[in-house]
Short mmCIF file of C-alpha atoms in Angstrom, two decimals:
data_model
loop_
_atom_site.label_atom_id
_atom_site.label_comp_id
_atom_site.label_asym_id
_atom_site.label_seq_id
_atom_site.Cartn_x
_atom_site.Cartn_y
_atom_site.Cartn_z
CA PRO A 71 37.00 -5.22 -6.42
CA ILE A 72 34.42 -4.45 -9.09
CA VAL A 73 31.56 -6.30 -10.76
CA LEU A 74 29.55 -5.88 -13.92
CA ASP A 75 25.92 -6.11 -12.81
CA GLN A 76 24.45 -3.26 -10.71
CA ASP A 77 21.04 -4.88 -10.30
CA SER A 78 22.01 -7.64 -7.90
CA GLN A 79 19.05 -8.88 -5.98
CA PRO A 80 17.89 -12.38 -5.10
CA GLY A 81 15.44 -12.53 -8.01
CA ASN A 82 18.25 -11.89 -10.50
CA ILE A 83 20.56 -14.68 -9.30
CA GLN A 84 19.95 -18.37 -9.96
CA LEU A 85 21.86 -21.65 -9.91
CA ASN A 86 21.88 -23.80 -13.02
CA GLU A 87 21.78 -27.61 -13.00
CA GLU A 88 25.58 -27.76 -12.65
CA GLY A 89 25.48 -25.50 -9.59
CA GLN A 90 26.93 -22.49 -11.40
CA VAL A 91 25.69 -19.01 -10.51
CA ILE A 92 23.78 -17.29 -13.30
CA PHE A 93 23.05 -13.54 -13.26
CA LEU A 94 19.87 -12.36 -14.98
CA ASP A 95 18.52 -8.94 -15.96
CA HIS A 96 21.54 -7.10 -17.36
CA GLU A 97 19.95 -3.86 -18.55
CA TYR A 98 21.81 -1.93 -15.83
CA GLU A 99 25.10 -3.68 -16.51
CA LYS A 100 28.20 -1.58 -15.92
CA VAL A 101 31.37 -1.72 -13.90
CA SER A 102 30.72 -0.73 -10.30
CA PRO A 103 32.32 -1.17 -6.88
CA ILE A 104 31.53 -4.48 -5.24
CA VAL A 105 30.15 -2.66 -2.18
CA TYR A 106 27.17 -1.56 -4.32
CA GLU A 107 26.38 -5.10 -5.38
CA MET A 108 26.90 -6.50 -1.89
CA GLU A 109 24.66 -3.78 -0.49
CA SER A 110 21.94 -4.66 -3.01
CA LEU A 111 21.98 -8.27 -1.87
CA LEU A 112 22.28 -7.77 1.90
CA GLU A 113 20.06 -4.72 2.38
CA TYR A 114 17.27 -6.14 0.21
CA PHE A 115 16.09 -8.45 2.99
CA PRO A 116 14.59 -6.61 5.98
CA GLY A 117 15.19 -9.53 8.36
CA LEU A 118 18.98 -9.75 8.12
CA SER A 119 20.72 -8.51 11.26
CA LYS A 120 23.59 -6.07 11.09
CA GLU A 121 25.78 -8.72 12.76
CA PHE A 122 25.01 -11.17 9.95
CA LYS A 123 25.72 -8.52 7.30
CA LEU A 124 29.05 -7.68 8.95
CA GLU A 125 29.90 -11.39 9.07
CA VAL A 126 29.16 -11.78 5.35
CA ILE A 127 31.25 -8.71 4.54
CA GLY A 128 34.14 -10.04 6.65
CA THR A 129 33.94 -13.46 4.99
CA PHE A 130 33.90 -11.88 1.55
CA ILE A 131 37.00 -9.79 2.36
CA ASP A 132 38.81 -12.82 3.81
CA ARG A 133 38.14 -14.93 0.74
CA TYR A 134 38.90 -12.14 -1.69
CA GLU A 135 42.26 -11.52 -0.03
CA VAL A 136 43.19 -15.21 -0.16
CA ARG A 137 42.17 -15.68 -3.79
CA SER A 138 43.55 -12.40 -5.14
CA ARG A 139 46.54 -12.15 -2.80
CA ARG A 140 45.62 -8.49 -2.40
CA ARG A 141 44.71 -6.70 0.80
CA ILE A 142 41.49 -4.78 1.28
CA ASP A 143 41.27 -1.96 3.79
CA ARG A 144 38.39 -3.32 5.89
CA ASP A 145 37.48 0.04 7.39
CA GLN A 146 37.30 1.70 3.97
CA PHE A 147 35.25 -1.20 2.60
CA LEU A 148 32.79 -1.00 5.49
CA LEU A 149 32.56 2.78 5.22
CA GLY A 150 31.87 2.46 1.49
CA TYR A 151 29.24 -0.20 2.16
CA ALA A 152 27.53 1.91 4.82
CA ASN A 153 27.44 4.97 2.59
CA ALA A 154 26.12 2.89 -0.31
CA ALA A 155 23.34 1.54 1.94
CA ILE A 156 22.30 5.07 2.91
CA ILE A 157 22.26 6.46 -0.62
CA ARG A 158 20.67 3.40 -2.17
CA ALA A 159 17.89 3.47 0.46
CA LEU A 160 17.02 6.98 -0.66
CA GLU A 161 16.97 5.80 -4.27
CA ARG A 162 15.16 2.51 -3.70
CA ALA A 163 12.64 3.05 -0.91
CA PRO A 164 10.24 5.36 -2.78
CA ASN A 165 9.96 2.79 -5.57
CA PHE A 166 8.45 0.03 -3.43
CA THR A 167 4.70 -0.31 -3.88
CA ASP A 168 2.23 -0.08 -1.02
CA GLU A 169 2.01 -3.89 -1.05
CA ARG A 170 5.70 -3.96 -0.16
CA GLU A 171 5.55 -1.20 2.41
CA HIS A 172 7.56 -3.29 4.89
CA MET A 173 10.46 -3.23 2.39
CA ARG A 174 10.19 0.53 2.04
CA ILE A 175 10.31 1.07 5.81
CA ALA A 176 13.12 -1.47 6.22
CA GLN A 177 15.23 0.42 3.68
CA ILE A 178 14.86 3.65 5.64
CA ASN A 179 15.50 2.02 9.01
CA ASN A 180 18.59 0.24 7.64
CA ALA A 181 19.93 3.51 6.29
CA LEU A 182 19.39 5.27 9.61
CA SER A 183 21.16 2.44 11.44
CA TRP A 184 24.13 2.70 9.06
CA ILE A 185 24.41 6.41 9.85
CA ASP A 186 24.58 5.42 13.52
CA GLU A 187 27.24 2.82 12.65
CA ILE A 188 29.35 5.42 10.86
CA GLU A 189 29.06 7.79 13.81
CA GLU A 190 30.13 5.02 16.21
CA SER A 191 32.80 3.26 14.15
CA PHE A 192 34.27 6.23 12.26
CA PRO A 193 33.84 9.20 14.63
CA GLU A 194 36.40 11.50 12.98
CA TYR A 195 34.95 10.88 9.54
CA TYR A 196 31.42 11.38 10.87
CA VAL A 197 32.30 14.66 12.58
CA SER A 198 33.96 15.99 9.42
CA ASN A 199 30.78 15.15 7.48
CA ARG A 200 28.20 15.83 10.20
CA ASP A 201 26.21 18.34 8.11
CA LYS A 202 25.92 15.88 5.23
CA TYR A 203 24.73 13.09 7.49
CA ALA A 204 22.26 15.44 9.17
CA ALA A 205 20.86 16.27 5.72
CA LEU A 206 20.63 12.57 4.87
CA GLU A 207 18.82 11.84 8.15
CA ASP A 208 16.42 14.71 7.42
CA ALA A 209 15.71 13.27 3.96
CA LEU A 210 15.13 9.77 5.37
CA ASP A 211 12.89 11.13 8.13
CA GLY A 212 11.07 13.20 5.50
CA LEU A 213 10.20 10.06 3.57
CA LEU A 214 8.81 8.44 6.71
CA ILE A 215 6.68 11.51 7.43
CA GLU A 216 5.52 11.64 3.80
CA TRP A 217 4.35 8.03 4.14
CA GLY A 218 2.43 8.81 7.33
CA TYR A 219 4.87 7.57 9.98
CA SER A 220 5.94 9.53 13.02
CA VAL A 221 9.63 10.15 13.50
CA ALA A 222 11.29 9.81 16.90
CA LEU A 223 13.08 12.99 17.84
#
């Protein structure tokens, strides 16, 4: 599935008086995989648990399959989502201001937890890409160090 926004975040989605969803802020509009948009919505909030995110993803897939009568490979969808969360954290986290430092740190911690999820849920894939994930972890840890946080070894 694809969408046309690419700047999905709570501030860019509203309901009108008829209860219809309205998307605002279209300057980044282009066709993109739905995992990118879903990641933007779910990873934006630091307080959402991974269990809740997985439940939302599962519900989305269930409903998409019923409405479209097409099957989605759940593992591939989750793997795409996890990788999007990692990459988007590297893109997004440095842009949060000091006033929103908790968001910056949450982005990095979420990304690190998704690397752990990939290692646990997709061990063969992780092993075949171990060097790339090690480089991503180093980059994420580097941001934490740059911002004055210690990194657990």
